Amino acid sequence: MTFSLHGAESIFKCNACQQGFRQSQDLLRHKCGQSSVERPFQCNVCHKTYKRASALQKHQAAHCTEKPLRCTVCERRFFSSSDFVQHRCDPARDKPLKCPDCEKRFKYASDLQRHRRVHTGEKPYKCPSCDKSFKQREHLNKHQSVHNREQHYKCLWCGERFHELGQLQEHSTQHTADTGAFQVAACLP
């Protein structure tokens, strides 16, 4: 049965006072004489009410950011021990690919392949501008930006150039360890 509330249709009705609501959560938050007696346990965060203290305690876990219980297979975290015990993790289904060198599992073959480089030391992504190699393409892409920027700072002792003043200062300590002298040349093109 639906009825009108201020010109809008309401489909959720309180059994105690007959007040209508457009959304179920508004009815759940509704407070009237009968509902507060039937549901005396109220959340102090969102004001939702419960018939049993245990139900309120379980609900309040949703507001808690700390979840101390962790599944060692899938890494999912839980607040209550009952939720943790009910958790049924199937690593073979969720992450069917297992690293042959360690216990880590993966959902995608590409993730396993990238992880294996931790064990093998393989660095397949080589910089075309220098002799550096990287395990991941993203690391190579980030590195290549150093070749694309102008190098404004030049070491007066050996001529090596740097993108940032801090890099030059750190490099210069190898030349000035004995004397303590330090000079910077901001190079113009």
Short mmCIF file of C-alpha atoms in Angstrom, two decimals:
data_model
loop_
_atom_site.label_atom_id
_atom_site.label_comp_id
_atom_site.label_asym_id
_atom_site.label_seq_id
_atom_site.Cartn_x
_atom_site.Cartn_y
_atom_site.Cartn_z
CA MET A 1 0.00 0.00 0.00
CA THR A 2 1.34 3.45 -0.90
CA PHE A 3 0.18 6.82 0.39
CA SER A 4 1.03 10.47 -0.14
CA LEU A 5 3.35 12.45 2.10
CA HIS A 6 3.60 16.14 1.16
CA GLY A 7 2.67 15.35 -2.42
CA ALA A 8 5.27 12.57 -2.81
CA GLU A 9 4.52 8.87 -2.73
CA SER A 10 5.65 6.99 0.41
CA ILE A 11 5.98 3.22 0.44
CA PHE A 12 7.56 2.55 3.86
CA LYS A 13 5.21 2.88 6.84
CA CYS A 14 5.84 2.66 10.59
CA ASN A 15 3.56 -0.01 12.10
CA ALA A 16 3.37 1.87 15.40
CA CYS A 17 2.43 5.41 14.36
CA GLN A 18 1.55 4.97 10.65
CA GLN A 19 4.04 7.67 9.57
CA GLY A 20 5.17 7.17 5.95
CA PHE A 21 8.66 7.36 4.46
CA ARG A 22 9.99 7.38 0.91
CA GLN A 23 13.17 5.44 1.75
CA SER A 24 13.68 2.38 3.94
CA GLN A 25 16.63 3.92 5.79
CA ASP A 26 14.41 6.83 6.86
CA LEU A 27 11.96 4.33 8.38
CA LEU A 28 14.83 2.54 10.13
CA ARG A 29 16.05 5.82 11.65
CA HIS A 30 12.50 6.81 12.65
CA LYS A 31 11.90 7.10 16.39
CA CYS A 32 8.48 6.66 17.90
CA GLY A 33 7.26 5.21 21.18
CA GLN A 34 6.90 1.61 20.03
CA SER A 35 10.03 1.38 17.88
CA SER A 36 12.32 2.60 20.66
CA VAL A 37 10.88 0.02 23.07
CA GLU A 38 11.27 -2.81 20.53
CA ARG A 39 14.78 -1.68 19.57
CA PRO A 40 16.40 -0.21 22.71
CA PHE A 41 20.04 -0.49 21.58
CA GLN A 42 21.11 2.53 19.54
CA CYS A 43 24.35 3.22 17.64
CA ASN A 44 25.91 6.46 18.90
CA VAL A 45 27.40 7.14 15.45
CA CYS A 46 24.51 6.69 12.99
CA HIS A 47 21.62 6.28 15.49
CA LYS A 48 20.43 2.99 14.00
CA THR A 49 18.59 0.89 16.60
CA TYR A 50 18.71 -2.84 17.38
CA LYS A 51 16.74 -5.37 19.42
CA ARG A 52 19.86 -7.04 20.84
CA ALA A 53 23.08 -5.60 22.24
CA SER A 54 25.07 -8.19 20.28
CA ALA A 55 23.55 -6.95 17.00
CA LEU A 56 24.49 -3.36 17.89
CA GLN A 57 28.04 -4.42 18.75
CA LYS A 58 28.42 -6.21 15.40
CA HIS A 59 27.00 -3.16 13.57
CA GLN A 60 29.41 -0.79 15.32
CA ALA A 61 32.31 -2.71 13.80
CA ALA A 62 31.36 -1.08 10.49
CA HIS A 63 32.29 2.29 11.98
CA CYS A 64 35.60 0.96 13.34
CA THR A 65 38.58 1.54 11.07
CA GLU A 66 40.82 -0.92 12.90
CA LYS A 67 40.27 -4.54 11.89
CA PRO A 68 42.73 -6.64 13.88
CA LEU A 69 41.94 -10.06 12.40
CA ARG A 70 43.54 -10.87 9.02
CA CYS A 71 43.21 -13.84 6.70
CA THR A 72 46.73 -15.00 5.89
CA VAL A 73 45.62 -16.32 2.51
CA CYS A 74 43.74 -13.41 0.93
CA GLU A 75 44.85 -10.56 3.28
CA ARG A 76 41.21 -9.56 3.99
CA ARG A 77 40.72 -8.00 7.44
CA PHE A 78 37.90 -8.50 9.97
CA PHE A 79 36.70 -6.80 13.14
CA SER A 80 34.70 -9.62 14.69
CA SER A 81 35.91 -13.15 15.27
CA SER A 82 32.55 -14.54 14.12
CA ASP A 83 32.93 -12.87 10.70
CA PHE A 84 36.51 -14.10 10.52
CA VAL A 85 35.51 -17.69 11.32
CA GLN A 86 32.67 -17.58 8.75
CA HIS A 87 35.06 -16.29 6.11
CA ARG A 88 35.71 -18.97 3.55
CA CYS A 89 38.73 -18.10 1.47
CA ASP A 90 39.52 -20.21 -1.54
CA PRO A 91 42.92 -19.04 -2.75
CA ALA A 92 42.87 -21.43 -5.69
CA ARG A 93 39.70 -19.74 -6.95
CA ASP A 94 40.49 -16.12 -6.03
CA LYS A 95 44.20 -16.21 -6.90
CA PRO A 96 44.89 -19.42 -8.80
CA LEU A 97 48.51 -18.68 -9.77
CA LYS A 98 51.14 -19.45 -7.13
CA CYS A 99 54.75 -18.35 -7.26
CA PRO A 100 57.01 -21.42 -7.35
CA ASP A 101 59.64 -19.61 -5.28
CA CYS A 102 57.46 -18.40 -2.41
CA GLU A 103 53.91 -18.68 -1.09
CA LYS A 104 52.55 -15.57 -2.82
CA ARG A 105 49.49 -16.04 -5.07
CA PHE A 106 48.22 -14.01 -8.04
CA LYS A 107 45.05 -13.60 -10.02
CA TYR A 108 46.76 -12.69 -13.30
CA ALA A 109 49.72 -14.29 -15.08
CA SER A 110 51.21 -10.85 -15.80
CA ASP A 111 51.30 -10.09 -12.05
CA LEU A 112 53.03 -13.40 -11.34
CA GLN A 113 55.53 -12.79 -14.13
CA ARG A 114 56.37 -9.32 -12.77
CA HIS A 115 56.68 -10.72 -9.22
CA ARG A 116 59.06 -13.51 -10.32
CA ARG A 117 61.64 -10.84 -11.18
CA VAL A 118 62.07 -10.34 -7.43
CA HIS A 119 63.51 -13.85 -7.29
CA THR A 120 65.34 -13.97 -10.62
CA GLY A 121 66.78 -10.45 -10.63
CA GLU A 122 65.73 -10.09 -14.27
CA LYS A 123 65.56 -6.48 -15.51
CA PRO A 124 64.10 -6.66 -19.04
CA TYR A 125 63.43 -2.94 -19.50
CA LYS A 126 66.63 -1.25 -20.68
CA CYS A 127 67.11 2.49 -21.03
CA PRO A 128 68.16 3.37 -24.59
CA SER A 129 70.02 6.47 -23.34
CA CYS A 130 72.21 4.85 -20.69
CA ASP A 131 73.15 1.45 -19.30
CA LYS A 132 70.45 1.22 -16.61
CA SER A 133 67.87 -1.61 -16.58
CA PHE A 134 64.61 -2.00 -14.68
CA LYS A 135 62.29 -4.78 -13.52
CA GLN A 136 59.14 -2.83 -14.43
CA ARG A 137 58.27 -0.72 -17.46
CA GLU A 138 56.86 2.02 -15.21
CA HIS A 139 60.25 2.40 -13.52
CA LEU A 140 61.96 2.76 -16.90
CA ASN A 141 59.42 5.39 -17.99
CA LYS A 142 60.02 7.40 -14.82
CA HIS A 143 63.78 7.10 -15.25
CA GLN A 144 63.69 8.28 -18.87
CA SER A 145 62.39 11.66 -17.76
CA VAL A 146 65.88 12.44 -16.45
CA HIS A 147 67.19 12.24 -20.00
CA ASN A 148 64.50 14.60 -21.28
CA ARG A 149 65.07 17.44 -18.80
CA GLU A 150 67.73 20.11 -19.18
CA GLN A 151 70.70 19.82 -16.89
CA HIS A 152 71.31 23.33 -15.55
CA TYR A 153 73.89 22.60 -12.82
CA LYS A 154 77.48 21.70 -13.66
CA CYS A 155 80.16 20.42 -11.31
CA LEU A 156 83.18 22.74 -11.52
CA TRP A 157 85.60 19.92 -10.67
CA CYS A 158 84.61 17.19 -13.12
CA GLY A 159 82.06 18.77 -15.48
CA GLU A 160 79.19 16.36 -14.74
CA ARG A 161 75.76 17.99 -15.12
CA PHE A 162 72.68 17.71 -12.91
CA HIS A 163 68.99 18.56 -13.13
CA GLU A 164 68.67 19.86 -9.59
CA LEU A 165 70.92 21.84 -7.29
CA GLY A 166 70.55 19.26 -4.50
CA GLN A 167 71.91 16.53 -6.80
CA LEU A 168 74.96 18.66 -7.60
CA GLN A 169 75.53 19.46 -3.93
CA GLU A 170 75.38 15.78 -2.99
CA HIS A 171 77.76 14.90 -5.86
CA SER A 172 80.17 17.70 -4.95
CA THR A 173 80.85 16.28 -1.51
CA GLN A 174 83.14 13.70 -3.12
CA HIS A 175 85.33 16.54 -4.44
CA THR A 176 85.19 18.75 -1.33
CA ALA A 177 85.57 16.17 1.43
CA ASP A 178 89.10 17.34 2.23
CA THR A 179 88.82 21.09 1.68
CA GLY A 180 85.23 21.78 2.65
CA ALA A 181 85.07 24.25 -0.25
CA PHE A 182 81.90 24.24 -2.31
CA GLN A 183 81.12 26.08 -5.54
CA VAL A 184 78.09 25.95 -7.80
CA ALA A 185 77.88 26.97 -11.41
CA ALA A 186 74.41 27.50 -12.83
CA CYS A 187 75.03 26.74 -16.48
CA LEU A 188 73.43 28.65 -19.25
CA PRO A 189 72.86 26.89 -22.58
#
